[in-house]
Coordinates of C-alpha atoms in Angstrom, one line a residue:
M1 CA -35.9 90.8 57.9
A2 CA -32.6 91.5 59.6
S3 CA -31.6 89.2 62.4
D4 CA -28.6 88.9 64.8
D5 CA -26.9 86.0 63.1
L6 CA -24.5 85.2 60.3
T7 CA -25.3 83.0 57.3
V8 CA -22.4 81.0 56.0
I9 CA -22.5 78.9 52.8
D10 CA -19.8 76.3 52.5
N11 CA -19.0 76.2 48.8
R12 CA -17.3 72.9 49.2
T13 CA -20.5 71.2 50.1
G14 CA -23.2 73.7 49.3
R15 CA -24.5 73.5 52.9
E16 CA -25.7 76.6 54.7
Y17 CA -25.1 77.4 58.4
T18 CA -26.6 80.0 60.7
I19 CA -24.3 81.4 63.4
P20 CA -25.6 83.6 66.2
I21 CA -24.0 87.0 66.7
V22 CA -23.8 88.2 70.3
N23 CA -22.2 91.5 71.3
G24 CA -20.8 91.8 67.8
A25 CA -19.0 88.5 68.0
I26 CA -19.6 84.9 66.9
R27 CA -18.4 81.9 69.0
A28 CA -15.4 80.4 67.3
T29 CA -16.6 76.9 68.2
E30 CA -19.7 77.5 66.0
L31 CA -17.3 77.1 63.0
R32 CA -16.6 73.5 64.0
K33 CA -20.1 72.7 62.7
I34 CA -18.9 73.4 59.2
K35 CA -17.6 70.1 57.9
V36 CA -17.1 68.2 54.6
S37 CA -17.7 64.9 56.4
E38 CA -18.7 63.5 59.7
D39 CA -15.2 62.7 60.7
D40 CA -13.9 66.1 59.7
F41 CA -12.7 68.3 62.6
G42 CA -14.5 71.3 61.3
I43 CA -13.4 74.8 60.3
M44 CA -11.0 76.8 62.6
S45 CA -10.2 80.5 62.4
Y46 CA -6.6 81.4 61.9
D47 CA -5.6 84.6 63.7
P48 CA -1.9 85.1 64.3
S49 CA -1.3 87.6 67.1
F50 CA -5.0 87.7 68.0
E51 CA -5.7 90.6 65.6
N52 CA -9.4 89.9 65.6
T53 CA -10.1 87.3 68.3
A54 CA -11.8 88.0 71.6
S55 CA -10.5 85.7 74.3
C56 CA -12.9 86.9 77.0
R57 CA -15.8 89.1 77.9
S58 CA -14.7 91.9 80.3
E59 CA -16.3 94.8 82.1
I60 CA -13.1 96.6 83.1
T61 CA -11.6 98.7 80.2
Y62 CA -13.1 99.9 77.0
I63 CA -11.0 101.1 74.0
D64 CA -12.1 102.5 70.7
G65 CA -8.8 102.8 68.9
D66 CA -10.2 104.5 65.8
K67 CA -11.6 107.3 67.9
G68 CA -8.8 107.5 70.5
I69 CA -11.1 106.5 73.4
L70 CA -10.0 104.9 76.6
R71 CA -12.4 104.3 79.6
Y72 CA -12.1 102.5 82.9
R73 CA -15.5 101.1 83.8
G74 CA -17.1 103.7 81.6
Y75 CA -15.2 106.7 82.9
P76 CA -13.1 108.6 80.3
I77 CA -9.4 108.4 81.1
D78 CA -9.0 112.2 80.9
E79 CA -11.6 112.7 83.6
L80 CA -10.0 110.2 85.9
A81 CA -6.5 111.7 85.3
E82 CA -7.9 115.1 86.2
G83 CA -10.0 114.3 89.2
S84 CA -9.1 110.9 90.6
S85 CA -6.1 109.4 92.4
Y86 CA -4.4 106.1 91.5
L87 CA -5.7 104.2 94.5
E88 CA -9.2 105.5 93.9
T89 CA -8.8 104.3 90.3
T90 CA -7.7 100.8 91.5
Y91 CA -10.9 100.6 93.6
L92 CA -12.9 101.4 90.4
L93 CA -11.1 98.8 88.4
F94 CA -11.8 96.1 91.0
K95 CA -15.2 97.1 92.2
G96 CA -16.8 98.6 89.2
E97 CA -17.9 101.8 90.9
L98 CA -16.2 104.9 92.4
P99 CA -15.8 104.5 96.2
S100 CA -17.3 106.6 99.0
R101 CA -14.9 108.5 101.2
S102 CA -15.0 105.7 103.9
D103 CA -14.6 103.0 101.3
L104 CA -11.6 104.7 99.8
E105 CA -9.9 105.1 103.2
S106 CA -10.5 101.4 104.0
W107 CA -9.2 100.5 100.5
K108 CA -6.0 102.5 101.0
K109 CA -5.3 101.0 104.4
S110 CA -5.8 97.5 103.0
I111 CA -3.1 98.2 100.3
L112 CA -0.6 100.3 102.3
E113 CA -0.5 97.9 105.2
H114 CA 1.1 95.3 102.8
T115 CA 4.0 97.5 101.6
D116 CA 6.5 95.8 103.8
I117 CA 8.4 92.7 102.5
N118 CA 10.2 89.8 104.2
K119 CA 13.8 90.6 104.9
G120 CA 14.7 87.5 102.9
M121 CA 13.7 89.4 99.8
Y122 CA 16.5 91.9 100.5
K123 CA 19.0 89.0 100.4
L124 CA 17.4 87.8 97.2
V125 CA 17.9 91.1 95.4
E126 CA 21.5 91.4 96.7
G127 CA 22.2 88.1 95.0
F128 CA 21.4 89.6 91.5
N129 CA 24.0 90.8 89.1
Q130 CA 24.1 94.5 90.0
G131 CA 24.4 95.4 86.3
G132 CA 21.4 93.4 85.4
H133 CA 18.2 94.9 84.1
P134 CA 15.7 96.0 86.8
M135 CA 12.8 94.2 85.0
S136 CA 14.7 90.9 85.3
M137 CA 15.1 91.6 89.0
L138 CA 11.4 92.5 89.3
I139 CA 10.3 89.3 87.5
S140 CA 12.3 87.1 89.9
S141 CA 11.3 89.1 93.0
M142 CA 7.6 88.9 92.2
G143 CA 7.7 85.2 91.6
A144 CA 9.6 84.7 94.9
L145 CA 6.7 86.3 96.9
A146 CA 4.8 83.0 96.4
T147 CA 7.3 81.3 98.6
Y148 CA 6.2 83.5 101.5
Y149 CA 2.5 83.1 100.9
P150 CA 1.8 79.5 100.0
E151 CA -1.9 80.0 100.8
A152 CA -2.1 82.2 97.7
K153 CA -2.6 79.0 95.7
D154 CA -6.1 78.8 97.0
V155 CA -7.4 80.8 94.1
E156 CA -10.9 79.5 94.4
N157 CA -11.4 81.4 97.7
P158 CA -12.7 85.0 96.9
N159 CA -11.3 86.3 100.2
M160 CA -7.9 84.9 99.5
R161 CA -7.9 86.3 96.0
N162 CA -8.7 89.8 97.4
L163 CA -5.9 89.5 100.0
Q164 CA -3.4 88.6 97.3
A165 CA -4.5 91.6 95.3
F166 CA -3.8 93.9 98.3
R167 CA -0.5 92.2 98.8
A168 CA 0.6 92.5 95.2
M169 CA -0.4 96.2 94.9
G170 CA 1.2 97.0 98.2
K171 CA 4.5 95.2 97.6
V172 CA 5.3 95.9 94.0
P173 CA 6.5 99.5 94.6
T174 CA 8.7 98.2 97.4
L175 CA 10.2 95.6 95.0
G176 CA 10.6 98.3 92.3
A177 CA 12.4 100.6 94.8
L178 CA 14.6 97.8 95.9
T179 CA 15.9 97.2 92.4
Y180 CA 16.5 100.9 91.9
R181 CA 18.5 101.3 95.2
Y182 CA 20.5 98.1 94.6
K183 CA 21.6 99.1 91.1
A184 CA 22.5 102.6 92.4
G185 CA 24.6 101.0 95.3
L186 CA 22.4 102.6 97.9
P187 CA 21.0 101.1 101.1
F188 CA 17.4 99.9 101.1
V189 CA 14.8 102.2 102.5
E190 CA 11.9 100.5 104.3
P191 CA 8.3 101.6 103.4
D192 CA 6.4 104.2 105.4
P193 CA 2.6 103.4 105.1
A194 CA 1.8 106.8 106.7
L195 CA 2.6 108.4 103.3
S196 CA 0.5 108.2 100.2
Y197 CA 1.0 105.2 97.8
V198 CA 3.1 107.3 95.4
G199 CA 4.7 109.4 98.2
N200 CA 5.9 106.2 99.9
F201 CA 7.3 104.9 96.6
L202 CA 9.2 108.2 96.1
R203 CA 10.6 108.0 99.7
M204 CA 11.8 104.5 99.2
L205 CA 13.5 105.6 95.9
F206 CA 15.1 108.9 96.9
H207 CA 15.3 109.3 100.7
E208 CA 18.9 110.0 101.7
G209 CA 18.4 108.4 105.2
K210 CA 18.5 111.5 107.4
G211 CA 15.4 113.0 108.9
S212 CA 11.9 112.8 107.4
Y213 CA 11.1 112.7 103.8
T214 CA 8.4 114.9 102.2
P215 CA 7.8 114.3 98.4
D216 CA 7.5 117.2 96.2
P217 CA 3.7 117.6 95.6
V218 CA 4.1 118.3 91.9
I219 CA 6.2 115.2 91.3
E220 CA 3.9 113.1 93.6
R221 CA 0.8 114.2 91.6
A222 CA 2.5 113.7 88.3
L223 CA 3.6 110.2 89.1
D224 CA 0.1 109.5 90.4
V225 CA -1.4 110.6 87.1
L226 CA 1.0 108.4 85.2
F227 CA 0.0 105.5 87.4
I228 CA -3.6 106.1 86.5
L229 CA -2.9 106.1 82.8
H230 CA -0.9 102.9 83.1
A231 CA -3.3 101.0 85.4
D232 CA -5.0 98.9 82.7
H233 CA -5.3 98.8 79.0
E234 CA -7.7 96.0 78.0
Q235 CA -6.3 92.7 76.5
N236 CA -2.8 93.8 75.8
C237 CA 0.2 91.4 75.6
S238 CA 0.9 91.4 79.4
S239 CA -2.8 91.2 80.4
N240 CA -3.3 88.3 78.0
A241 CA -0.2 86.6 79.6
M242 CA -1.7 87.2 83.1
R243 CA -5.0 85.6 82.1
S244 CA -3.4 82.8 80.1
I245 CA -1.1 81.8 83.0
G246 CA -3.9 82.4 85.6
S247 CA -6.2 80.0 83.7
S248 CA -4.2 77.1 84.9
H249 CA -4.8 78.3 88.5
P250 CA -1.3 78.9 89.9
D251 CA -0.8 81.5 92.6
P252 CA -1.1 85.0 91.3
Y253 CA 2.6 85.9 91.9
S254 CA 3.6 83.3 89.3
A255 CA 1.1 84.8 86.9
L256 CA 2.3 88.3 87.7
A257 CA 5.9 87.3 87.0
G258 CA 4.8 86.1 83.6
A259 CA 2.9 89.3 82.9
I260 CA 6.0 91.4 83.9
G261 CA 8.0 89.3 81.5
A262 CA 5.6 90.1 78.7
L263 CA 5.7 93.8 79.6
Y264 CA 9.5 93.8 79.6
G265 CA 9.7 93.5 75.8
P266 CA 10.6 96.6 73.8
A267 CA 7.4 96.2 71.7
H268 CA 5.3 96.6 74.9
G269 CA 6.4 98.1 78.2
G270 CA 10.0 98.7 77.1
A271 CA 8.8 101.1 74.4
N272 CA 9.2 104.2 76.5
E273 CA 12.8 103.2 77.1
A274 CA 13.3 102.8 73.4
A275 CA 11.6 106.2 72.7
V276 CA 14.0 108.1 75.0
R277 CA 17.0 106.4 73.5
M278 CA 15.8 107.4 70.1
L279 CA 15.4 111.1 71.2
Q280 CA 18.8 111.0 72.7
E281 CA 20.2 109.6 69.4
I282 CA 18.5 112.5 67.5
G283 CA 20.1 114.9 69.9
S284 CA 18.6 118.3 68.9
K285 CA 15.7 120.0 67.1
D286 CA 17.7 120.8 64.1
K287 CA 18.4 117.1 63.4
V288 CA 14.8 116.0 63.6
W289 CA 14.0 116.4 59.9
D290 CA 17.0 114.4 58.8
F291 CA 15.9 111.6 61.2
V292 CA 12.4 111.7 59.8
K293 CA 13.7 111.3 56.3
R294 CA 15.8 108.3 57.4
A295 CA 12.7 106.8 59.1
K296 CA 10.6 107.1 56.0
A297 CA 13.4 105.4 54.0
G298 CA 13.4 102.5 56.5
E299 CA 16.8 103.4 57.8
E300 CA 15.6 104.3 61.3
R301 CA 12.7 103.1 63.4
L302 CA 10.3 105.7 64.8
M303 CA 9.7 104.7 68.5
G304 CA 6.8 106.1 70.5
F305 CA 4.6 106.5 67.4
G306 CA 1.8 104.1 66.4
H307 CA -0.1 101.6 68.4
R308 CA -1.6 98.1 67.9
V309 CA -5.0 99.4 68.9
Y310 CA -5.0 103.2 68.5
K311 CA -5.4 104.5 64.9
N312 CA -5.8 108.0 66.3
Y313 CA -3.9 110.1 68.9
D314 CA -3.4 108.0 72.0
P315 CA -5.6 109.8 74.6
R316 CA -3.0 109.1 77.3
A317 CA -0.3 110.9 75.3
K318 CA -2.2 114.2 75.4
I319 CA -2.4 114.0 79.2
I320 CA 1.2 113.1 79.6
R321 CA 2.4 116.0 77.5
E322 CA 0.6 118.4 79.9
V323 CA 2.0 116.6 82.9
A324 CA 5.5 117.0 81.5
E325 CA 5.4 120.8 81.6
Q326 CA 4.2 120.6 85.3
V327 CA 7.2 118.4 86.2
F328 CA 9.6 120.6 84.4
S329 CA 8.5 123.5 86.6
V330 CA 10.1 121.6 89.4
T331 CA 13.0 119.7 87.8
G332 CA 14.0 122.1 85.1
R333 CA 13.2 121.5 81.5
N334 CA 14.4 118.3 79.9
P335 CA 15.9 119.3 76.6
L336 CA 14.5 116.1 75.0
I337 CA 11.0 117.6 75.2
D338 CA 11.9 120.1 72.5
V339 CA 13.2 117.3 70.3
A340 CA 10.0 115.3 71.0
V341 CA 7.6 118.3 70.3
E342 CA 9.5 119.0 67.0
L343 CA 9.3 115.4 66.0
E344 CA 5.6 115.2 66.7
H345 CA 5.0 118.5 64.8
I346 CA 6.8 117.2 61.7
A347 CA 5.3 113.7 61.8
L348 CA 1.7 114.9 62.2
Q349 CA 2.0 117.0 59.1
D350 CA 3.7 114.4 56.9
E351 CA 1.5 112.3 54.7
Y352 CA 3.7 109.3 55.2
F353 CA 2.8 109.2 58.9
I354 CA -0.7 110.4 58.5
N355 CA -1.6 107.7 55.9
R356 CA -0.2 105.1 58.2
K357 CA -2.0 106.6 61.2
L358 CA 1.2 106.9 63.2
Y359 CA 0.4 109.1 66.2
P360 CA 2.3 109.6 69.4
N361 CA 1.5 107.0 72.0
V362 CA 1.8 106.8 75.8
D363 CA 5.5 105.9 75.6
F364 CA 6.5 108.9 73.6
Y365 CA 6.4 111.5 76.4
S366 CA 6.3 109.3 79.6
G367 CA 10.0 108.5 79.4
I368 CA 10.9 112.2 79.2
I369 CA 9.1 112.8 82.5
Y370 CA 10.7 109.8 84.2
Q371 CA 14.1 111.0 83.1
A372 CA 13.5 114.5 84.4
I373 CA 12.5 113.1 87.8
G374 CA 15.8 111.3 88.0
F375 CA 15.2 107.7 86.8
S376 CA 17.7 105.9 84.6
V377 CA 16.3 104.7 81.3
D378 CA 16.3 101.0 82.3
M379 CA 13.9 101.8 85.2
F380 CA 11.1 103.0 82.9
P381 CA 9.5 99.6 82.3
V382 CA 9.4 99.0 86.1
L383 CA 7.5 102.3 86.5
F384 CA 5.0 100.8 84.0
A385 CA 4.8 97.5 85.8
I386 CA 4.0 99.0 89.2
P387 CA 0.7 100.6 88.3
R388 CA -0.2 97.9 85.8
T389 CA -0.2 95.4 88.6
S390 CA -3.6 96.6 89.7
G391 CA -5.0 96.0 86.2
W392 CA -3.4 92.6 86.0
M393 CA -4.9 91.6 89.3
A394 CA -8.4 92.9 88.3
Q395 CA -8.2 91.0 85.1
W396 CA -7.1 87.9 87.0
I397 CA -10.0 88.0 89.4
E398 CA -12.4 88.6 86.6
L399 CA -11.0 85.6 84.8
L400 CA -11.5 83.3 87.9
E401 CA -15.0 84.5 88.4
D402 CA -16.0 83.9 84.7
Q403 CA -17.7 80.5 84.5
E404 CA -17.0 80.3 80.8
Q405 CA -13.3 80.4 81.1
K406 CA -11.2 77.2 81.1
I407 CA -7.4 76.7 80.8
S408 CA -6.1 78.6 77.8
R409 CA -5.2 76.3 75.0
P410 CA -5.2 77.8 71.5
R411 CA -5.5 75.6 68.5
Q412 CA -2.9 75.5 65.7
V413 CA -2.9 75.0 61.9
Y414 CA -0.5 72.2 61.4
V415 CA 1.6 72.7 58.2
G416 CA 4.4 70.1 58.9
Q417 CA 5.2 66.7 57.5
G418 CA 2.6 64.0 57.1
V419 CA 3.1 60.6 58.7
R420 CA 6.5 59.1 58.1
S421 CA 8.2 55.9 59.2
Y422 CA 11.3 56.0 61.5
V423 CA 14.5 55.3 59.7
P424 CA 17.2 53.6 61.8
M425 CA 20.6 55.3 62.1
S426 CA 22.3 52.6 60.1
A427 CA 20.0 53.2 57.1
R428 CA 20.4 57.0 57.0

């Protein structure tokens, strides 16, 4: 008779072990029971890069990479992108359900009232090297928020945790806009909480300082959709960093700085920056096939294709491609889109890429949209970090509320030298 457990026979000893299976997983500590002697530590699982290890149980985001499925709290990402707003989606991530109209208005107010930052933060940003990368500035700025909110260290207090979530989501677009304006040599623009979340962000970025500012509704909606798509993505590198740092119970701004640092890497949040640079290097449609041949020969790296989780078409990429055309109706057509479409067309018909399941991911088209709106390439990861802050904070709160979680401390398989005696310098 079938049962929800796993039978393991240790061929070293001939002993048999029964390990329970719960939610399709076994507890790694159950392997410790498998020993050759009483003083044996027991078996460990070796899993570089966490390819098949679950570090937590979560109710926030579901991904089926083989089928190209992404859902927030059970809701398909395409339905949320079509009908929801970013702030409504953040409510869903935190609360688990869609809000009523009054709940959403209260939620918006709680976030937008925290968009302002202490004037000392302006001086901090002005102290950075103006030629530095915006993500480096954002990492430092986010960590610096902890100096203004020392009470944020009270992570055991649910009300305090919620307050920090509102603060973080409210202030991160302001910090992102500060880095943009500083690098461009423009004066800072203070936030206007009377606008929408994305509208206020656009104003802080692009307002010329005279009269009122009204964001273009097409651009505003496009950026809102992109924010929805980037809000959370299960246990990715940066979310894992947020949880790992958060497990030692520092203030959330310190954990967020670490998560932003993880996102900064070109293998994660910096991938859309790399994808646009690749398309710029290709230059035109007629050069795509030659680039593809070089990529297949290992002479070039194909950026924006393939994903650690998705072995099918990234569902977010389909949505972003549609959004791109809407943006171009306002900004004019970005010629890189033609290069991208041709590259996708060739790659999806080539057995080399099909066999390796290399499909366009979220980074492939998002950078083209950002560039059309007017962002420099090095700002792309910042535009990723701003909406992902909501996902990081939702993951952080879930971590702290999970009674099974302790400080993250993975094991290792030691393969170094055995015991040796110290040799004095005179004898070497």
